[in-house]
Amino acid sequence: MSGNIILPERSLPMFKTWKEWRLKRKVLPLKEKIANINFCLEGITQEFAILKEAERMAKEHAIIGEVMDDFALLMSARFDLNLFIPMAKESLARRRLLLRDERERLEKELALLTA
């Protein structure tokens, strides 16, 4: 018995050219990652819109969540959206910045592969 391993033809990748291999193994996954990042950025934009609406409501009502008899302990801290909204905005801004940096890096890598 020789040390050679014979693989069935169907298990071998069928790439006719180097460009085809590069497209399927490198370019398409990068494009998919960039599309996913763009989708996440759209979600962050929507979250900012929601926070903007919550901020508007908080300004109108000053403090949301007045202490009620049934929820006295739960609401004793008098949850204030004016404290939450800036923290949420900061977190979203950080995430957006990280995603944009990652997208830029992937786009540069994609440009090098497709050049």
Tab-separated table of C-alpha atoms in Angstrom:
chain	number	residue	atom	x	y	z
A	1	MET	CA	0.000	0.000	0.000
A	2	SER	CA	1.485	3.303	-1.033
A	3	GLY	CA	1.246	6.448	1.091
A	4	ASN	CA	-0.788	8.328	-1.522
A	5	ILE	CA	-4.322	9.382	-0.696
A	6	ILE	CA	-6.706	9.392	-3.608
A	7	LEU	CA	-9.633	11.769	-3.274
A	8	PRO	CA	-12.793	11.397	-5.302
A	9	GLU	CA	-13.087	14.045	-8.011
A	10	ARG	CA	-16.181	15.666	-6.505
A	11	SER	CA	-14.300	16.535	-3.308
A	12	LEU	CA	-11.652	18.550	-5.147
A	13	PRO	CA	-12.375	22.223	-5.657
A	14	MET	CA	-13.035	22.931	-9.301
A	15	PHE	CA	-11.412	26.275	-9.950
A	16	LYS	CA	-10.449	26.903	-13.542
A	17	THR	CA	-8.321	29.958	-12.853
A	18	TRP	CA	-6.539	31.729	-10.029
A	19	LYS	CA	-9.001	34.618	-10.390
A	20	GLU	CA	-11.943	32.270	-9.867
A	21	TRP	CA	-10.333	30.828	-6.716
A	22	ARG	CA	-9.587	34.296	-5.386
A	23	LEU	CA	-13.136	35.440	-6.120
A	24	LYS	CA	-14.782	32.522	-4.324
A	25	ARG	CA	-12.375	32.189	-1.412
A	26	LYS	CA	-11.368	35.785	-0.717
A	27	VAL	CA	-13.477	38.421	-2.476
A	28	LEU	CA	-16.985	37.099	-1.845
A	29	PRO	CA	-16.490	36.612	1.929
A	30	LEU	CA	-15.087	40.156	2.178
A	31	LYS	CA	-18.061	41.556	0.284
A	32	GLU	CA	-20.382	39.627	2.594
A	33	LYS	CA	-18.638	41.015	5.695
A	34	ILE	CA	-18.895	44.556	4.309
A	35	ALA	CA	-22.607	44.033	3.590
A	36	ASN	CA	-23.120	42.778	7.165
A	37	ILE	CA	-21.338	45.825	8.560
A	38	ASN	CA	-23.488	48.122	6.424
A	39	PHE	CA	-26.585	46.348	7.757
A	40	CYS	CA	-25.360	46.862	11.351
A	41	LEU	CA	-24.698	50.538	10.637
A	42	GLU	CA	-28.269	50.909	9.345
A	43	GLY	CA	-29.495	49.362	12.604
A	44	ILE	CA	-27.421	51.814	14.628
A	45	THR	CA	-28.929	54.681	12.639
A	46	GLN	CA	-32.391	53.375	13.542
A	47	GLU	CA	-31.378	53.054	17.207
A	48	PHE	CA	-30.206	56.678	17.160
A	49	ALA	CA	-33.616	57.687	15.786
A	50	ILE	CA	-35.320	55.798	18.612
A	51	LEU	CA	-33.081	57.479	21.183
A	52	LYS	CA	-33.793	60.859	19.644
A	53	GLU	CA	-37.523	60.216	20.033
A	54	ALA	CA	-37.017	59.025	23.619
A	55	GLU	CA	-34.980	62.145	24.323
A	56	ARG	CA	-37.792	64.307	22.951
A	57	MET	CA	-40.298	62.470	25.124
A	58	ALA	CA	-38.037	62.816	28.178
A	59	LYS	CA	-37.806	66.541	27.630
A	60	GLU	CA	-41.581	66.765	27.375
A	61	HIS	CA	-42.227	64.730	30.489
A	62	ALA	CA	-39.058	65.590	32.436
A	63	ILE	CA	-38.761	62.332	34.372
A	64	ILE	CA	-40.333	59.109	33.107
A	65	GLY	CA	-41.393	56.565	35.717
A	66	GLU	CA	-42.919	58.288	38.683
A	67	VAL	CA	-43.036	56.274	41.891
A	68	MET	CA	-46.251	54.300	42.091
A	69	ASP	CA	-47.502	52.285	45.071
A	70	ASP	CA	-47.046	48.883	43.403
A	71	PHE	CA	-43.632	49.683	42.014
A	72	ALA	CA	-42.248	51.815	44.841
A	73	LEU	CA	-39.134	49.700	45.360
A	74	LEU	CA	-38.558	49.056	41.689
A	75	MET	CA	-38.928	52.683	40.746
A	76	SER	CA	-37.413	54.209	43.874
A	77	ALA	CA	-34.380	55.326	41.895
A	78	ARG	CA	-36.761	57.300	39.658
A	79	PHE	CA	-35.212	56.037	36.440
A	80	ASP	CA	-34.328	59.108	34.437
A	81	LEU	CA	-34.072	58.846	30.677
A	82	ASN	CA	-31.955	61.953	30.703
A	83	LEU	CA	-29.199	59.862	32.304
A	84	PHE	CA	-29.711	56.785	30.136
A	85	ILE	CA	-29.937	58.426	26.711
A	86	PRO	CA	-26.462	60.041	26.680
A	87	MET	CA	-24.871	56.743	27.766
A	88	ALA	CA	-26.751	54.863	25.058
A	89	LYS	CA	-25.765	57.429	22.443
A	90	GLU	CA	-22.118	57.193	23.472
A	91	SER	CA	-22.212	53.408	23.248
A	92	LEU	CA	-23.836	53.533	19.807
A	93	ALA	CA	-21.317	56.104	18.616
A	94	ARG	CA	-18.431	53.865	19.732
A	95	ARG	CA	-19.955	50.845	17.993
A	96	ARG	CA	-20.554	52.874	14.841
A	97	LEU	CA	-16.945	54.092	14.842
A	98	LEU	CA	-15.582	50.565	15.297
A	99	LEU	CA	-17.801	49.220	12.518
A	100	ARG	CA	-16.797	52.014	10.147
A	101	ASP	CA	-13.108	51.343	10.857
A	102	GLU	CA	-13.606	47.628	10.217
A	103	ARG	CA	-15.518	48.348	6.989
A	104	GLU	CA	-12.735	50.659	5.815
A	105	ARG	CA	-10.118	47.996	6.551
A	106	LEU	CA	-12.107	45.358	4.668
A	107	GLU	CA	-12.677	47.674	1.712
A	108	LYS	CA	-8.914	48.306	1.479
A	109	GLU	CA	-8.245	44.572	1.605
A	110	LEU	CA	-10.903	44.017	-1.071
A	111	ALA	CA	-9.367	46.715	-3.267
A	112	LEU	CA	-5.979	44.989	-3.030
A	113	LEU	CA	-7.485	41.636	-3.975
A	114	THR	CA	-9.443	42.945	-6.932
A	115	ALA	CA	-6.676	45.199	-8.295
